């Protein structure tokens, strides 16, 4: 396999943050010698998450075996996922904001037509449904565990307990039409065709759309991690990957 130099469009703070976590892990378990230093292992994991390169390509570039590359990346992802905020922590942070934004996004996966639970009729593709909470400054506060793509957004929000948690904390939340019937503190636009809405309802929906545009920008930044653009791993590992990326996203924006 040919090997060539490459780069990552990340700041050094990402590398320092993950390197520190890996060093702490190695000290905790008494790890003595490894093929890669903590810094190189962190760089390996970041390359996988940011660029989505396969394990074999990364292994060749770092001069290690494919199995070793997989093990090192899985360890780093597990460390990061364990540091991701819980819904309770996110709601506590949200209570300090004027409002939050809720939206669902589909992470594409490589499944076939027979895998109906993962097929999203809305997006016309197979994927995993994740729910996102963002603040008014376009900063993600929390990303939910992944559910099959066939799960509707409002159902996913209820299963994760998002609506109840925000309502109990008294946090105002803006969401799109997919969350009709959520109630609580979740605010959605008026339903119906534009021409059938009153002037007041049209004005409310226009204002609602402008506010919700903030969460779309937050999700776009989140999907800048190319591993999330086409997931080719087991669906049981996707939640960990999502939480790892969220942890890095929050660490860099802190």
mmCIF file of C-alpha atoms in Angstrom, residues 1-95:
data_model
loop_
_atom_site.group_PDB
_atom_site.id
_atom_site.type_symbol
_atom_site.label_atom_id
_atom_site.label_comp_id
_atom_site.label_asym_id
_atom_site.label_seq_id
_atom_site.Cartn_x
_atom_site.Cartn_y
_atom_site.Cartn_z
ATOM 1 C CA UNK A 1 0.000 0.000 0.000
ATOM 2 C CA UNK A 2 1.309 3.456 -0.882
ATOM 3 C CA UNK A 3 1.600 5.982 1.944
ATOM 4 C CA UNK A 4 1.481 9.766 1.589
ATOM 5 C CA UNK A 5 1.451 12.734 4.023
ATOM 6 C CA UNK A 6 -1.950 14.186 4.819
ATOM 7 C CA UNK A 7 -3.455 16.832 7.076
ATOM 8 C CA UNK A 8 -6.393 17.436 9.404
ATOM 9 C CA UNK A 9 -8.459 20.604 9.455
ATOM 10 C CA UNK A 10 -8.487 20.635 13.257
ATOM 11 C CA UNK A 11 -6.855 22.859 15.838
ATOM 12 C CA UNK A 12 -4.036 21.644 18.080
ATOM 13 C CA UNK A 13 -6.433 21.920 21.037
ATOM 14 C CA UNK A 14 -8.234 18.773 19.812
ATOM 15 C CA UNK A 15 -4.952 16.860 19.780
ATOM 16 C CA UNK A 16 -3.867 18.132 23.200
ATOM 17 C CA UNK A 17 -7.246 17.329 24.733
ATOM 18 C CA UNK A 18 -7.375 13.753 23.478
ATOM 19 C CA UNK A 19 -3.693 13.131 24.179
ATOM 20 C CA UNK A 20 -4.208 14.139 27.809
ATOM 21 C CA UNK A 21 -7.161 11.773 28.157
ATOM 22 C CA UNK A 22 -5.173 8.877 26.668
ATOM 23 C CA UNK A 23 -2.233 9.532 28.976
ATOM 24 C CA UNK A 24 -4.564 9.511 31.975
ATOM 25 C CA UNK A 25 -6.021 6.212 30.783
ATOM 26 C CA UNK A 26 -2.596 4.634 30.350
ATOM 27 C CA UNK A 27 -1.506 5.712 33.819
ATOM 28 C CA UNK A 28 -4.745 4.382 35.319
ATOM 29 C CA UNK A 29 -4.332 0.911 33.812
ATOM 30 C CA UNK A 30 -0.549 0.817 34.202
ATOM 31 C CA UNK A 31 0.178 0.515 30.488
ATOM 32 C CA UNK A 32 3.950 0.504 29.912
ATOM 33 C CA UNK A 33 4.820 0.238 26.217
ATOM 34 C CA UNK A 34 2.772 0.592 23.087
ATOM 35 C CA UNK A 35 3.446 0.810 19.384
ATOM 36 C CA UNK A 36 2.258 4.418 19.361
ATOM 37 C CA UNK A 37 2.784 7.206 21.876
ATOM 38 C CA UNK A 38 -0.279 8.845 23.432
ATOM 39 C CA UNK A 39 0.024 11.734 20.991
ATOM 40 C CA UNK A 40 0.242 9.458 17.954
ATOM 41 C CA UNK A 41 -2.712 7.392 19.160
ATOM 42 C CA UNK A 42 -4.729 10.599 19.563
ATOM 43 C CA UNK A 43 -3.758 11.687 16.053
ATOM 44 C CA UNK A 44 -4.790 8.275 14.699
ATOM 45 C CA UNK A 45 -8.234 8.542 16.317
ATOM 46 C CA UNK A 46 -8.735 12.121 15.145
ATOM 47 C CA UNK A 47 -7.821 11.154 11.576
ATOM 48 C CA UNK A 48 -10.423 8.392 11.668
ATOM 49 C CA UNK A 49 -13.171 10.598 13.098
ATOM 50 C CA UNK A 50 -12.455 13.701 11.036
ATOM 51 C CA UNK A 51 -11.648 12.156 7.660
ATOM 52 C CA UNK A 52 -13.418 8.794 7.982
ATOM 53 C CA UNK A 53 -10.465 6.824 6.601
ATOM 54 C CA UNK A 54 -10.694 2.998 6.871
ATOM 55 C CA UNK A 55 -8.609 1.195 9.466
ATOM 56 C CA UNK A 56 -6.362 -0.445 6.861
ATOM 57 C CA UNK A 57 -5.358 2.901 5.351
ATOM 58 C CA UNK A 58 -4.685 4.449 8.737
ATOM 59 C CA UNK A 59 -2.721 1.401 9.877
ATOM 60 C CA UNK A 60 -0.444 1.673 6.827
ATOM 61 C CA UNK A 61 0.109 5.381 7.407
ATOM 62 C CA UNK A 62 0.980 4.943 11.078
ATOM 63 C CA UNK A 63 3.077 1.820 10.573
ATOM 64 C CA UNK A 64 0.949 -0.517 12.681
ATOM 65 C CA UNK A 65 -1.321 -3.494 12.080
ATOM 66 C CA UNK A 66 -4.977 -3.071 11.170
ATOM 67 C CA UNK A 67 -6.098 -4.829 14.365
ATOM 68 C CA UNK A 68 -3.909 -2.522 16.453
ATOM 69 C CA UNK A 69 -5.324 0.530 14.680
ATOM 70 C CA UNK A 70 -8.866 -0.666 15.384
ATOM 71 C CA UNK A 71 -8.065 -1.283 19.050
ATOM 72 C CA UNK A 72 -6.385 2.102 19.534
ATOM 73 C CA UNK A 73 -9.233 3.969 17.850
ATOM 74 C CA UNK A 74 -11.894 2.063 19.794
ATOM 75 C CA UNK A 75 -10.123 2.911 23.049
ATOM 76 C CA UNK A 76 -9.937 6.613 22.189
ATOM 77 C CA UNK A 77 -13.582 6.701 21.071
ATOM 78 C CA UNK A 78 -14.639 5.011 24.306
ATOM 79 C CA UNK A 79 -12.734 7.558 26.388
ATOM 80 C CA UNK A 80 -14.324 10.472 24.557
ATOM 81 C CA UNK A 81 -17.828 8.985 24.620
ATOM 82 C CA UNK A 82 -17.569 8.581 28.393
ATOM 83 C CA UNK A 83 -16.913 12.319 28.709
ATOM 84 C CA UNK A 84 -19.906 13.410 26.617
ATOM 85 C CA UNK A 85 -22.617 15.247 28.599
ATOM 86 C CA UNK A 86 -25.766 13.440 29.686
ATOM 87 C CA UNK A 87 -29.245 14.795 28.960
ATOM 88 C CA UNK A 88 -29.511 15.968 32.582
ATOM 89 C CA UNK A 89 -26.272 17.935 32.279
ATOM 90 C CA UNK A 90 -27.366 19.409 28.957
ATOM 91 C CA UNK A 91 -30.730 20.510 30.360
ATOM 92 C CA UNK A 92 -28.969 22.133 33.321
ATOM 93 C CA UNK A 93 -26.802 24.052 30.859
ATOM 94 C CA UNK A 94 -29.876 24.868 28.763
ATOM 95 C CA UNK A 95 -31.643 26.329 31.797
#
